Every structure is written in C-alpha cells, then in structure tokens.
GROMACS .gro file of C-alpha atoms in nm:
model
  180
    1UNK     CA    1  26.758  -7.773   2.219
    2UNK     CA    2  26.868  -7.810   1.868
    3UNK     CA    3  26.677  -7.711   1.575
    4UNK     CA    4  26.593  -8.010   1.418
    5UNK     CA    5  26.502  -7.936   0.965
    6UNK     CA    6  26.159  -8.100   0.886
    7UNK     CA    7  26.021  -8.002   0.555
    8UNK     CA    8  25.674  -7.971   0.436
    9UNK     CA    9  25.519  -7.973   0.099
   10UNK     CA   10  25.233  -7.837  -0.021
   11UNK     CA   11  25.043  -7.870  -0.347
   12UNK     CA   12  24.703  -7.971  -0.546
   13UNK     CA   13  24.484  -8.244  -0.638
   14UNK     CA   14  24.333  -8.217  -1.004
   15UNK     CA   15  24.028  -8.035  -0.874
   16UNK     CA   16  24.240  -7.793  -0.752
   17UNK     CA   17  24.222  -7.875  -0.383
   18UNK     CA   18  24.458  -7.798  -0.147
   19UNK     CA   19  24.683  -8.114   0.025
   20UNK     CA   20  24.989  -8.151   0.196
   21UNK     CA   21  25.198  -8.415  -0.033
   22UNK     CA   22  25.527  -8.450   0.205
   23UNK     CA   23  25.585  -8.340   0.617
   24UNK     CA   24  25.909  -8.497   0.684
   25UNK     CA   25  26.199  -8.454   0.909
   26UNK     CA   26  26.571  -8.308   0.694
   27UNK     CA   27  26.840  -8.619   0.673
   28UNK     CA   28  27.177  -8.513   0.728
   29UNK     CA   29  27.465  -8.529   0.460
   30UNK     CA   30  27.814  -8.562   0.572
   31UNK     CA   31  28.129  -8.529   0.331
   32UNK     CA   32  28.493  -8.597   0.469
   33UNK     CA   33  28.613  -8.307   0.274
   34UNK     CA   34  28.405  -8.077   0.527
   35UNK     CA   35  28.425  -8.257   0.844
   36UNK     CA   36  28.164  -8.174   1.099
   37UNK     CA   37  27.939  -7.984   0.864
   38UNK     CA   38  27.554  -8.123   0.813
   39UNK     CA   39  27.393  -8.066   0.492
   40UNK     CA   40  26.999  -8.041   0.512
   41UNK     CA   41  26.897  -8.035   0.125
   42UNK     CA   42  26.560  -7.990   0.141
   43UNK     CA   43  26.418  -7.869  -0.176
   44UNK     CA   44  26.488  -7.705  -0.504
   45UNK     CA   45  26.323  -7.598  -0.842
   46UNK     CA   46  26.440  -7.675  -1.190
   47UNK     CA   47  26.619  -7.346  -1.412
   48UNK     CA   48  26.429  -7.161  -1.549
   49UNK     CA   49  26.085  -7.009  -1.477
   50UNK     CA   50  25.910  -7.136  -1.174
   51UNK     CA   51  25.560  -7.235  -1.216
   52UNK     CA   52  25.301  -7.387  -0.967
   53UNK     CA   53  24.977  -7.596  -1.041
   54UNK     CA   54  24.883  -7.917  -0.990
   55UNK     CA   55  25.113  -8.130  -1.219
   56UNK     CA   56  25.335  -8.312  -0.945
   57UNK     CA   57  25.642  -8.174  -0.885
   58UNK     CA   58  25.976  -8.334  -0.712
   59UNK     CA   59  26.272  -8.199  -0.540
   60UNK     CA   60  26.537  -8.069  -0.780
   61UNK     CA   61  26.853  -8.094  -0.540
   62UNK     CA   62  27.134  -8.134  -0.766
   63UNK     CA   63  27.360  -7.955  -0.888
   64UNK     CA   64  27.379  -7.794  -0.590
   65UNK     CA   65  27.387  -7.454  -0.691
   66UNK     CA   66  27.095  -7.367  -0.923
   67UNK     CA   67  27.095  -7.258  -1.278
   68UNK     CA   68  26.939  -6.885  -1.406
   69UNK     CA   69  26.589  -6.895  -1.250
   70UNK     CA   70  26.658  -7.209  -1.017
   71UNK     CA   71  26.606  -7.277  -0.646
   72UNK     CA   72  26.761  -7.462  -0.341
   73UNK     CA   73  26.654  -7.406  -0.052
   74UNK     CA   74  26.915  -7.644   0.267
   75UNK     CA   75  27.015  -7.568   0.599
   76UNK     CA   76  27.346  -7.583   0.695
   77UNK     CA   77  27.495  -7.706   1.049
   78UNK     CA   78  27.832  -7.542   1.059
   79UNK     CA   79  28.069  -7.734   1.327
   80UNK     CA   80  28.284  -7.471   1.515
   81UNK     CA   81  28.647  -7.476   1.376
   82UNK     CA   82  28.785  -7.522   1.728
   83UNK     CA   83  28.600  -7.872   1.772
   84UNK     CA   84  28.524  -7.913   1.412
   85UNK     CA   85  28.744  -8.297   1.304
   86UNK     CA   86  29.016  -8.274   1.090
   87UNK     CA   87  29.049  -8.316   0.761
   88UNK     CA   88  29.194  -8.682   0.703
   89UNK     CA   89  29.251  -8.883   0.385
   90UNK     CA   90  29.368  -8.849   0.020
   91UNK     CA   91  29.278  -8.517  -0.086
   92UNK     CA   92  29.116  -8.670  -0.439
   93UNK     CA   93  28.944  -8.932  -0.274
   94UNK     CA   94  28.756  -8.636  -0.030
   95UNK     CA   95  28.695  -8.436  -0.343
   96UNK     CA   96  28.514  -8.758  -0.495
   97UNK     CA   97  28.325  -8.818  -0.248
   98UNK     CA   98  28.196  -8.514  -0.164
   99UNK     CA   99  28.138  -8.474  -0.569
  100UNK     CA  100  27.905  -8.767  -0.520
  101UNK     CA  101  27.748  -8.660  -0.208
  102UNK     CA  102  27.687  -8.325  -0.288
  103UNK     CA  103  27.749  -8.308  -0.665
  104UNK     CA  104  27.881  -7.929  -0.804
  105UNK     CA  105  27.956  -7.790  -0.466
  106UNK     CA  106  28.353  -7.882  -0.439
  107UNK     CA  107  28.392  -7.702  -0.791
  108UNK     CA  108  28.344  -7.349  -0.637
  109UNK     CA  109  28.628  -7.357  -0.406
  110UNK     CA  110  28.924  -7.265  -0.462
  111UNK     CA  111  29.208  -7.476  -0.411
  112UNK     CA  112  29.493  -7.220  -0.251
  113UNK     CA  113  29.202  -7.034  -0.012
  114UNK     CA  114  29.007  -7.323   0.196
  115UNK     CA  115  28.664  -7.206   0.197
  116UNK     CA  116  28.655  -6.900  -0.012
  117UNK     CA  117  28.440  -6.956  -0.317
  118UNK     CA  118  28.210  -6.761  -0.560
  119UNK     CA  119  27.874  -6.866  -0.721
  120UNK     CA  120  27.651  -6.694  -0.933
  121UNK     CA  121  27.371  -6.691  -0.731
  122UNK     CA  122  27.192  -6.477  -0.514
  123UNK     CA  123  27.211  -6.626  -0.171
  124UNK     CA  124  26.924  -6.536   0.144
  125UNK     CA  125  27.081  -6.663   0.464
  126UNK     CA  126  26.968  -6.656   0.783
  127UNK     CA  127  27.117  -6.761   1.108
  128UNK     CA  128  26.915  -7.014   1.301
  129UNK     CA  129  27.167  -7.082   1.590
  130UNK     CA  130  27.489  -6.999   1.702
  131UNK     CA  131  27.704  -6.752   1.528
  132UNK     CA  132  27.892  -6.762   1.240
  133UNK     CA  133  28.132  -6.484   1.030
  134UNK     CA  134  28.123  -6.411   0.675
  135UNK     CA  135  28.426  -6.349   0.528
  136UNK     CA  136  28.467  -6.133   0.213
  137UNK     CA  137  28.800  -6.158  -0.029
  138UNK     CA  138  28.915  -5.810   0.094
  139UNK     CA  139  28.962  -6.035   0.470
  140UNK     CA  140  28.649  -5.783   0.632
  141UNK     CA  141  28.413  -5.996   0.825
  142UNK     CA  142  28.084  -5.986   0.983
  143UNK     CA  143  27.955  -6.186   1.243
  144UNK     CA  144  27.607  -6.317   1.200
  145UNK     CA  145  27.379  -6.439   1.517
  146UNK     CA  146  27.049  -6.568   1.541
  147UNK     CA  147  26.789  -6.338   1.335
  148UNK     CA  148  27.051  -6.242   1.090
  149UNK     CA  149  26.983  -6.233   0.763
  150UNK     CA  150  27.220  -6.193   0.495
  151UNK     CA  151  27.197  -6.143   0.095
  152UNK     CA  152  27.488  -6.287  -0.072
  153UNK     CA  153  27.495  -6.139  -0.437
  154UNK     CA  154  27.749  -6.361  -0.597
  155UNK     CA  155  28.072  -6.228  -0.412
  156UNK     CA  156  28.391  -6.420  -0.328
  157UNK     CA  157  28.337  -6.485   0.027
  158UNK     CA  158  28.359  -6.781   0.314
  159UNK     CA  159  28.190  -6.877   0.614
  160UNK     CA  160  28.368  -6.899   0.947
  161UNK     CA  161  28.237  -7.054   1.260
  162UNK     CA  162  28.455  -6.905   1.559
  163UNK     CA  163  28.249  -6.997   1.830
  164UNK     CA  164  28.197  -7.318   2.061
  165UNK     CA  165  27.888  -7.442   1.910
  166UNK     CA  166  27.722  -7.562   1.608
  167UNK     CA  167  27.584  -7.274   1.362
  168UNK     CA  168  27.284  -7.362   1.189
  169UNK     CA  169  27.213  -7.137   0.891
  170UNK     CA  170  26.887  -7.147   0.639
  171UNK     CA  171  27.032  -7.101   0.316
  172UNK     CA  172  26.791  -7.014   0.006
  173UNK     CA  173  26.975  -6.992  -0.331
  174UNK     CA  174  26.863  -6.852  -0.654
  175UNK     CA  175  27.022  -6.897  -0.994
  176UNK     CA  176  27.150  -6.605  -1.149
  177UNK     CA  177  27.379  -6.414  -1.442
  178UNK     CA  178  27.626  -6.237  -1.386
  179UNK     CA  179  27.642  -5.910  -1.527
  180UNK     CA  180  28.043  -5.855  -1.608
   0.00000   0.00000   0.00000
C-alpha cells in the first residue's frame, strides 16, 4: 500500500501549553510540465533565523526553494519514466503553469538538459518507496531505495526514476550561500 503524506503541527497556547494546531492528510500538486509527478508541500519556514514560541506561525511554501536560513519540507511522488505521460502542450504555457503552481521551481532547470538543475540549498532526501537514481553533471549515478538518505549540497544534479513504480521521496530543503 501506498504511503499516503499527512502532516501534523505542533505548537503552544499563551500559557505555554502544548497543542496540536493542524493533523491533516498532504494534497497533491500536479504541473503539465512534469507529468506524472505529485508534489506534497507540506511545510516551510520563512529566511532567516528560525524561531519557535507561541506566536502562531503558518506554512511558508513559496518560493519553493528557501532563502539563507529557510525551510521546506514536501514529498515527492516520482512517476517511473517508462509509464510516466508525456509531455504535451505549448512549452510556455507548461512553464506558466507550473510557475503558478509551484512558483520558483521551473527557474532552476535548465533548458538544453531536462531535469538537471542546481539550487543553493542543502537538500536531506530520503527514499520512502520505490527507487530512484540521482544523477550528477559528470553523468555518475546512484540508485537510491527505500531507507536511503541522501545530502544534496547544492550540486548540478537530476533525479531519474528507472523503475516500474512510483518513487516517493521526503525531501527537506534548507536555504543556503554559496561559497564561490
């Protein structure tokens, strides 16, 4: 059976009580421009330094990639590539949508290498289900399975699924400089 993303959010009441303020189940995002991929957002923090207390705090999902000091945390459903639908319409009009789906994810990829991209973030991934290959820009590859876990440090890479099932991946991103 599938994993199915359910988030939960803790936090405190004025008196400095523990409560539970959100236990809900992930909602899919689909974009055209990456058919058969589901995006679970599921929470982020703002840039900057990250601070807890009991002023109420909401989700900070967009951009998607996070600032110095930010935080996403999604999971990812990677289709397989065999079975995974093509890519159909106006390439702009994908691009557009996915910008307003998803907004500052398109802008990492480049436009002559489908897939490969570099962010500067520090990336924690871990494979949930299936498997799934990272690729790096010198072509090596790696193939993840379940209880994987992989630190991305703001390398050109992609992500490859070359099985016959859905990947699902646990993606936690921190905002970072880059050094040179």
């Amino acid at each position: 059976m599938a994993i199915e993303p359910r988030l939960i959010v803790t936090g405190r009441e004025p008196d400095g009580t523990s409560v539970f303020v959100a236990d809900q189940s992930g909602v899919p995002v689909t974009v055209d421009a990456i058919p058969g991929s589901e995006f679970y957002l599921l929470w982020g923090t703002e840039d900057g330094k990250a601070t807890v207390g009991t002023k109420s705090r909401q989700p900070k999902l967009f951009p998607f990639f996070p600032g110095t000091g930010g935080t996403r945390i999604l999971f990812l459903r990677w289709a397989p590539e065999s079975f995974a639908p093509e890519q159909v319409g106006d390439p702009a009009e994908l691009t557009a949508e996915a910008n307003d789906e998803l907004p500052g994810l398109m802008e990492v990829f480049e436009p002559d290498n489908p897939g490969m991209h570099t962010t500067d973030t520090i990336d924690y991934g871990i494979c949930l289900e299936g498997e799934l290959h990272l690729e790096l820009d010198n072509g090596k590859e790696v193939k993840l399975t379940p209880g994987t876990c992989v630190v991305q440090q703001g390398t050109r890479h992609a992500w490859h699924n070359r099985g016959d099932k859905p990947a699902l991946m646990c993606y936690v991103l921190v905002g970072a400089d880059r050094d040179s």
